[in-house]
PDB file of C-alpha atoms in Angstrom:
ATOM      1  CA  MET A1208       0.395 -13.461   4.190  1.00 35.00           C
ATOM      2  CA  LYS A1209      -0.625 -14.744   7.661  1.00 36.00           C
ATOM      3  CA  ILE A1210       2.030 -15.251  10.572  1.00 37.00           C
ATOM      4  CA  ILE A1211       2.915 -18.506  11.219  1.00 36.00           C
ATOM      5  CA  ILE A1212       4.056 -18.918  14.971  1.00 35.00           C
ATOM      6  CA  PHE A1213       5.614 -22.015  16.223  1.00 35.00           C
ATOM      7  CA  THR A1214       5.932 -22.652  20.204  1.00 37.00           C
ATOM      8  CA  LEU A1215       6.946 -24.891  22.347  1.00 38.00           C
ATOM      9  CA  ILE A1216       6.889 -24.636  26.022  1.00 38.00           C
ATOM     10  CA  VAL A1217       8.676 -26.048  29.177  1.00 42.00           C
ATOM     11  CA  ILE A1218       8.042 -25.919  32.422  1.00 42.00           C
ATOM     12  CA  SER A1219       9.899 -27.929  34.799  1.00 40.00           C
ATOM     13  CA  ILE A1220      10.886 -28.837  38.570  1.00 36.00           C
ATOM     14  CA  PHE A1221      15.099 -27.396  38.737  1.00 35.00           C
ATOM     15  CA  SER A1222      16.755 -31.009  39.626  1.00 30.00           C
ATOM     16  CA  SER A1223      14.692 -33.352  36.601  1.00 30.00           C
ATOM     17  CA  CYS A1224      15.014 -31.517  33.381  1.00 33.00           C
ATOM     18  CA  THR A1225      17.054 -32.944  30.260  1.00 29.00           C
ATOM     19  CA  SER A1226      17.478 -32.379  26.535  1.00 31.00           C
ATOM     20  CA  ASN A1227      18.237 -34.238  23.224  1.00 29.00           C
ATOM     21  CA  ASN A1228      18.421 -32.272  20.399  1.00 28.00           C
ATOM     22  CA  SER A1229      20.304 -32.666  17.014  1.00 26.00           C
ATOM     23  CA  VAL A1230      23.035 -30.404  15.717  1.00 27.00           C
ATOM     24  CA  VAL A1231      22.321 -27.846  13.140  1.00 28.00           C
ATOM     25  CA  SER A1232      24.785 -25.684  11.196  1.00 28.00           C
ATOM     26  CA  VAL A1233      25.624 -21.947  11.678  1.00 31.00           C
ATOM     27  CA  ASP A1234      23.902 -19.573   9.148  1.00 33.00           C
ATOM     28  CA  SER A1235      26.597 -16.388   9.487  1.00 33.00           C
ATOM     29  CA  SER A1236      24.171 -14.136   7.688  1.00 34.00           C
ATOM     30  CA  ILE A1237      22.340 -13.486  10.571  1.00 37.00           C
ATOM     31  CA  ASN A1238      21.787 -10.715  12.121  1.00 38.00           C
ATOM     32  CA  ARG A1239      22.910 -11.313  15.534  1.00 39.00           C
ATOM     33  CA  ASP A1240      22.172  -8.017  17.630  1.00 42.00           C
ATOM     34  CA  SER A1241      19.827  -9.049  20.217  1.00 44.00           C
ATOM     35  CA  ASN A1242      17.870  -6.187  21.150  1.00 47.00           C
ATOM     36  CA  PHE A1243      16.521  -6.761  24.936  1.00 47.00           C
ATOM     37  CA  ILE A1244      18.106  -3.943  26.720  1.00 54.00           C
ATOM     38  CA  ALA A1245      16.733  -1.521  24.338  1.00 59.00           C
ATOM     39  CA  ASP A1246      13.423  -3.059  24.547  1.00 82.00           C
ATOM     40  CA  LYS A1247      13.024  -4.641  28.205  1.00 88.00           C
ATOM     41  CA  GLN A1248      10.786  -1.942  29.632  1.00 90.00           C
ATOM     42  CA  MET A1249       8.575  -2.838  26.479  1.00 91.00           C
ATOM     43  CA  MET A1250       8.373  -6.697  26.735  1.00 92.00           C
ATOM     44  CA  LEU A1251       7.987  -6.210  30.774  1.00 94.00           C
ATOM     45  CA  ASN A1252       5.521  -4.296  30.352  1.00 94.00           C
ATOM     46  CA  ILE A1253       3.512  -6.247  27.771  1.00 94.00           C
ATOM     47  CA  ILE A1254       3.915  -9.361  29.471  1.00 96.00           C
ATOM     48  CA  ASN A1255       2.793  -7.716  32.759  1.00 97.00           C
ATOM     49  CA  LYS A1256      -0.435  -6.152  31.497  1.00 96.00           C
ATOM     50  CA  ALA A1257      -1.448  -9.715  30.572  1.00 96.00           C
ATOM     51  CA  ARG A1258      -0.626 -11.042  33.963  1.00 97.00           C
ATOM     52  CA  GLY A1259      -2.529  -8.185  35.110  1.00 97.00           C
ATOM     53  CA  GLU A1260      -5.651  -8.615  32.971  1.00 96.00           C
ATOM     54  CA  GLY A1261      -5.947 -11.904  33.827  1.00 95.00           C
ATOM     55  CA  ALA A1262      -6.664 -14.790  31.240  1.00 95.00           C
ATOM     56  CA  LYS A1263      -8.402 -17.890  29.779  1.00 94.00           C
ATOM     57  CA  CYS A1264      -6.258 -20.293  32.076  1.00 95.00           C
ATOM     58  CA  SER A1265      -5.600 -17.832  34.981  1.00 95.00           C
ATOM     59  CA  GLN A1266      -7.398 -14.902  36.836  1.00 97.00           C
ATOM     60  CA  PRO A1267      -5.040 -11.541  37.356  1.00 97.00           C
ATOM     61  CA  VAL A1268      -1.789 -12.979  38.846  1.00 97.00           C
ATOM     62  CA  ALA A1269       0.908 -10.578  40.498  1.00 97.00           C
ATOM     63  CA  PRO A1270       3.559  -8.942  37.866  1.00 98.00           C
ATOM     64  CA  LEU A1271       6.991 -10.257  37.031  1.00 98.00           C
ATOM     65  CA  ASN A1272      10.046  -8.394  38.197  1.00 97.00           C
ATOM     66  CA  TRP A1273      12.980  -8.407  35.397  1.00 96.00           C
ATOM     67  CA  ASN A1274      15.920 -10.194  36.298  1.00 95.00           C
ATOM     68  CA  ASN A1275      19.349  -9.723  34.306  1.00 94.00           C
ATOM     69  CA  TYR A1276      20.747 -13.116  34.889  1.00 95.00           C
ATOM     70  CA  LEU A1277      17.596 -14.512  33.116  1.00 96.00           C
ATOM     71  CA  ALA A1278      17.254 -12.068  30.574  1.00 94.00           C
ATOM     72  CA  SER A1279      21.002 -13.437  29.833  1.00 94.00           C
ATOM     73  CA  ALA A1280      20.216 -17.032  29.449  1.00 95.00           C
ATOM     74  CA  ALA A1281      17.171 -15.773  27.380  1.00 94.00           C
ATOM     75  CA  VAL A1282      19.560 -13.648  24.926  1.00 93.00           C
ATOM     76  CA  ASN A1283      21.655 -16.577  24.756  1.00 94.00           C
ATOM     77  CA  HIS A1284      19.259 -19.155  24.023  1.00 94.00           C
ATOM     78  CA  SER A1285      17.684 -16.468  21.166  1.00 93.00           C
ATOM     79  CA  SER A1286      20.802 -15.884  19.459  1.00 93.00           C
ATOM     80  CA  ASP A1287      21.553 -19.564  19.613  1.00 94.00           C
ATOM     81  CA  MET A1288      18.428 -20.534  17.805  1.00 94.00           C
ATOM     82  CA  ALA A1289      18.352 -17.512  14.951  1.00 93.00           C
ATOM     83  CA  ILE A1290      22.481 -18.098  14.156  1.00 93.00           C
ATOM     84  CA  SER A1291      22.441 -21.722  14.031  1.00 91.00           C
ATOM     85  CA  THR A1292      18.794 -22.247  12.768  1.00 91.00           C
ATOM     86  CA  PHE A1293      16.738 -24.218  14.639  1.00 91.00           C
ATOM     87  CA  PHE A1294      14.013 -23.982  17.329  1.00 89.00           C
ATOM     88  CA  SER A1295      14.313 -25.870  20.720  1.00 91.00           C
ATOM     89  CA  HIS A1296      14.661 -25.728  24.119  1.00 90.00           C
ATOM     90  CA  GLY A1297      17.933 -27.537  23.866  1.00 91.00           C
ATOM     91  CA  GLY A1298      21.181 -25.513  22.718  1.00 93.00           C
ATOM     92  CA  SER A1299      22.456 -26.345  19.157  1.00 92.00           C
ATOM     93  CA  GLY A1300      25.700 -27.678  20.821  1.00 90.00           C
ATOM     94  CA  ASN A1301      27.542 -25.192  18.356  1.00 88.00           C
ATOM     95  CA  VAL A1302      29.977 -22.391  19.764  1.00 88.00           C
ATOM     96  CA  VAL A1303      26.797 -20.214  20.794  1.00 88.00           C
ATOM     97  CA  ASP A1304      25.524 -22.461  22.832  1.00 89.00           C
ATOM     98  CA  VAL A1305      27.946 -21.304  25.731  1.00 90.00           C
ATOM     99  CA  ALA A1306      25.865 -23.188  28.911  1.00 89.00           C
ATOM    100  CA  LYS A1307      26.727 -26.481  27.804  1.00 85.00           C
ATOM    101  CA  SER A1308      28.213 -28.709  29.935  1.00 78.00           C
ATOM    102  CA  ASN A1309      30.881 -30.102  27.848  1.00 76.00           C
ATOM    103  CA  LEU A1310      32.244 -29.773  24.541  1.00 73.00           C
ATOM    104  CA  ASN A1311      30.305 -32.462  22.657  1.00 75.00           C
ATOM    105  CA  SER A1312      27.180 -31.484  24.352  1.00 88.00           C
ATOM    106  CA  LYS A1313      23.809 -29.333  23.990  1.00 92.00           C
ATOM    107  CA  SER A1314      22.998 -26.903  27.107  1.00 91.00           C
ATOM    108  CA  THR A1315      19.230 -27.292  28.683  1.00 91.00           C
ATOM    109  CA  PHE A1316      17.399 -23.906  30.054  1.00 89.00           C
ATOM    110  CA  ILE A1317      17.981 -24.939  33.210  1.00 91.00           C
ATOM    111  CA  ASP A1318      21.841 -25.094  32.273  1.00 93.00           C
ATOM    112  CA  ARG A1319      21.638 -21.550  30.847  1.00 95.00           C
ATOM    113  CA  ILE A1320      19.971 -20.337  33.790  1.00 94.00           C
ATOM    114  CA  LYS A1321      22.768 -21.600  36.067  1.00 93.00           C
ATOM    115  CA  TYR A1322      25.803 -20.510  33.938  1.00 94.00           C
ATOM    116  CA  PHE A1323      24.357 -16.840  33.612  1.00 94.00           C
ATOM    117  CA  GLY A1324      23.990 -16.480  37.233  1.00 94.00           C
ATOM    118  CA  TYR A1325      20.991 -17.282  38.682  1.00 95.00           C
ATOM    119  CA  PRO A1326      21.091 -18.361  42.367  1.00 91.00           C
ATOM    120  CA  THR A1327      19.344 -21.846  41.972  1.00 87.00           C
ATOM    121  CA  ARG A1328      18.002 -24.416  44.372  1.00 87.00           C
ATOM    122  CA  PRO A1329      16.902 -27.694  44.612  1.00 86.00           C
ATOM    123  CA  SER A1330      12.857 -27.850  43.586  1.00 88.00           C
ATOM    124  CA  MET A1331      13.251 -24.622  42.305  1.00 90.00           C
ATOM    125  CA  LEU A1332       9.914 -24.146  40.014  1.00 93.00           C
ATOM    126  CA  VAL A1333      11.429 -22.506  36.490  1.00 94.00           C
ATOM    127  CA  GLY A1334       9.826 -22.052  33.069  1.00 95.00           C
ATOM    128  CA  GLU A1335      10.505 -21.333  29.325  1.00 94.00           C
ATOM    129  CA  ASN A1336       8.839 -20.153  26.749  1.00 95.00           C
ATOM    130  CA  ILE A1337      10.198 -19.875  22.948  1.00 90.00           C
ATOM    131  CA  THR A1338       8.437 -18.660  20.183  1.00 89.00           C
ATOM    132  CA  VAL A1339       9.688 -18.273  16.190  1.00 90.00           C
ATOM    133  CA  VAL A1340       7.261 -15.211  14.675  1.00 89.00           C
ATOM    134  CA  TYR A1341       7.638 -15.450  11.104  1.00 85.00           C
ATOM    135  CA  SER A1342       7.335 -11.860   9.174  1.00 78.00           C
ATOM    136  CA  SER A1343       4.105 -11.166   6.836  1.00 70.00           C
ATOM    137  CA  GLU A1344       2.880  -8.420   4.940  1.00 59.00           C
ATOM    138  CA  ARG A1345       0.690  -7.682   7.773  1.00 62.00           C
ATOM    139  CA  LEU A1346       3.553  -6.926  10.303  1.00 60.00           C
ATOM    140  CA  LYS A1347       5.890  -5.296   7.499  1.00 65.00           C
ATOM    141  CA  ASN A1348       7.348  -2.066   8.442  1.00 66.00           C
ATOM    142  CA  LYS A1349       6.414  -3.030  12.453  1.00 71.00           C
ATOM    143  CA  LYS A1350       8.296  -2.468  15.480  1.00 76.00           C
ATOM    144  CA  SER A1351       9.691  -5.389  17.639  1.00 75.00           C
ATOM    145  CA  GLU A1352       6.968  -4.423  20.287  1.00 82.00           C
ATOM    146  CA  ASP A1353       4.335  -5.853  17.406  1.00 84.00           C
ATOM    147  CA  TYR A1354       6.180  -9.014  17.230  1.00 83.00           C
ATOM    148  CA  PHE A1355       6.406  -9.731  20.925  1.00 88.00           C
ATOM    149  CA  LYS A1356       2.752  -8.781  21.182  1.00 91.00           C
ATOM    150  CA  GLU A1357       1.705 -11.979  18.399  1.00 90.00           C
ATOM    151  CA  ALA A1358       4.128 -14.084  20.534  1.00 91.00           C
ATOM    152  CA  ILE A1359       2.147 -13.086  23.854  1.00 94.00           C
ATOM    153  CA  LYS A1360      -1.241 -13.543  22.144  1.00 92.00           C
ATOM    154  CA  HIS A1361      -0.315 -16.851  21.138  1.00 86.00           C
ATOM    155  CA  TRP A1362       1.306 -18.121  24.418  1.00 91.00           C
ATOM    156  CA  LEU A1363      -2.126 -16.719  26.314  1.00 94.00           C
ATOM    157  CA  ASP A1364      -3.967 -18.360  23.484  1.00 91.00           C
ATOM    158  CA  ASP A1365      -2.480 -22.077  24.580  1.00 88.00           C
ATOM    159  CA  PRO A1366      -3.687 -23.585  27.350  1.00 91.00           C
ATOM    160  CA  VAL A1367      -0.373 -24.682  28.352  1.00 89.00           C
ATOM    161  CA  HIS A1368       1.830 -21.521  27.552  1.00 89.00           C
ATOM    162  CA  CYS A1369      -0.853 -19.538  29.157  1.00 93.00           C
ATOM    163  CA  ASN A1370      -0.247 -21.610  32.544  1.00 95.00           C
ATOM    164  CA  VAL A1371       3.271 -20.952  32.333  1.00 95.00           C
ATOM    165  CA  LEU A1372       3.213 -17.448  31.264  1.00 96.00           C
ATOM    166  CA  MET A1373       0.220 -16.841  33.998  1.00 97.00           C
ATOM    167  CA  ASN A1374       1.985 -19.203  36.859  1.00 97.00           C
ATOM    168  CA  SER A1375       1.753 -16.736  40.315  1.00 97.00           C
ATOM    169  CA  ARG A1376       5.042 -18.665  41.533  1.00 96.00           C
ATOM    170  CA  PHE A1377       6.921 -16.968  39.161  1.00 97.00           C
ATOM    171  CA  SER A1378       8.539 -13.560  40.027  1.00 96.00           C
ATOM    172  CA  ASN A1379      11.434 -13.018  37.823  1.00 97.00           C
ATOM    173  CA  VAL A1380      11.463 -12.964  33.789  1.00 97.00           C
ATOM    174  CA  GLY A1381      13.914 -12.346  31.363  1.00 95.00           C
ATOM    175  CA  ILE A1382      12.936 -12.365  28.221  1.00 93.00           C
ATOM    176  CA  ALA A1383      14.737 -11.778  24.495  1.00 91.00           C
ATOM    177  CA  TYR A1384      14.641 -11.869  20.823  1.00 89.00           C
ATOM    178  CA  THR A1385      17.343 -11.911  18.010  1.00 87.00           C
ATOM    179  CA  LYS A1386      15.767 -11.427  14.505  1.00 84.00           C
ATOM    180  CA  GLY A1387      16.715 -14.065  12.338  1.00 83.00           C
ATOM    181  CA  LYS A1388      15.900 -14.248   8.382  1.00 82.00           C
ATOM    182  CA  GLU A1389      12.460 -13.341   8.341  1.00 82.00           C
ATOM    183  CA  LYS A1390      11.551 -14.251  11.761  1.00 87.00           C
ATOM    184  CA  TYR A1391      11.948 -13.210  15.238  1.00 88.00           C
ATOM    185  CA  TYR A1392      13.206 -15.759  17.973  1.00 91.00           C
ATOM    186  CA  PHE A1393      11.706 -14.902  21.226  1.00 92.00           C
ATOM    187  CA  THR A1394      12.444 -16.941  24.813  1.00 93.00           C
ATOM    188  CA  ALA A1395      11.403 -16.029  28.270  1.00 95.00           C
ATOM    189  CA  VAL A1396      12.484 -17.619  31.051  1.00 96.00           C
ATOM    190  CA  PHE A1397      10.655 -17.529  34.199  1.00 97.00           C
ATOM    191  CA  ALA A1398      11.793 -18.529  37.738  1.00 97.00           C
ATOM    192  CA  GLU A1399      10.777 -18.324  41.516  1.00 95.00           C
ATOM    193  CA  LYS A1400      11.937 -15.848  43.488  1.00 90.00           C
ATOM    194  CA  ILE A1401      15.408 -15.694  44.505  1.00 81.00           C
ATOM    195  CA  LYS A1402      15.389 -16.851  48.416  1.00 76.00           C
ATOM    196  CA  PRO A1403      18.279 -15.901  50.821  1.00 68.00           C
TER     197      PRO A1403
END
């Protein structure tokens, strides 16, 4: 079996993001353990190695710094996608989608960034990459690192995703994944440096 990776990307000026996504049902059998704490250094090392080597879309750029606020936003969204069994930049609107603005709405990635405490300002550049990496025979019994490398490879091979990952204006990142049924949901949230 080969790995199938579906990817979406959003890069946005802070003040101009909206989202319209459908509500999906919650699957209670999903493993809700996000592993961003144990694997944060591994994910940061892999993404910074890619940035330091350069890519088709960019010359080498400076490494990113880990940000716990952005990581919390990433954890929430990866968990929301896995538990609610959907794939979108917009939240599910379910109970897991804690950053939604009211009971009948769905969060945007900007809502999640703000909800989890990242200091935002007008015209701030932020971005989000999401990916689903499906399990396969080739990756059977592999570690989360192998799945994350697959996600990074796909992002680097696609010009739009590569431009986000390699954007020199981004200085902070939070990355998370949640393992769903036979797949991993990855979220990487990027932002400009926090200015005093």
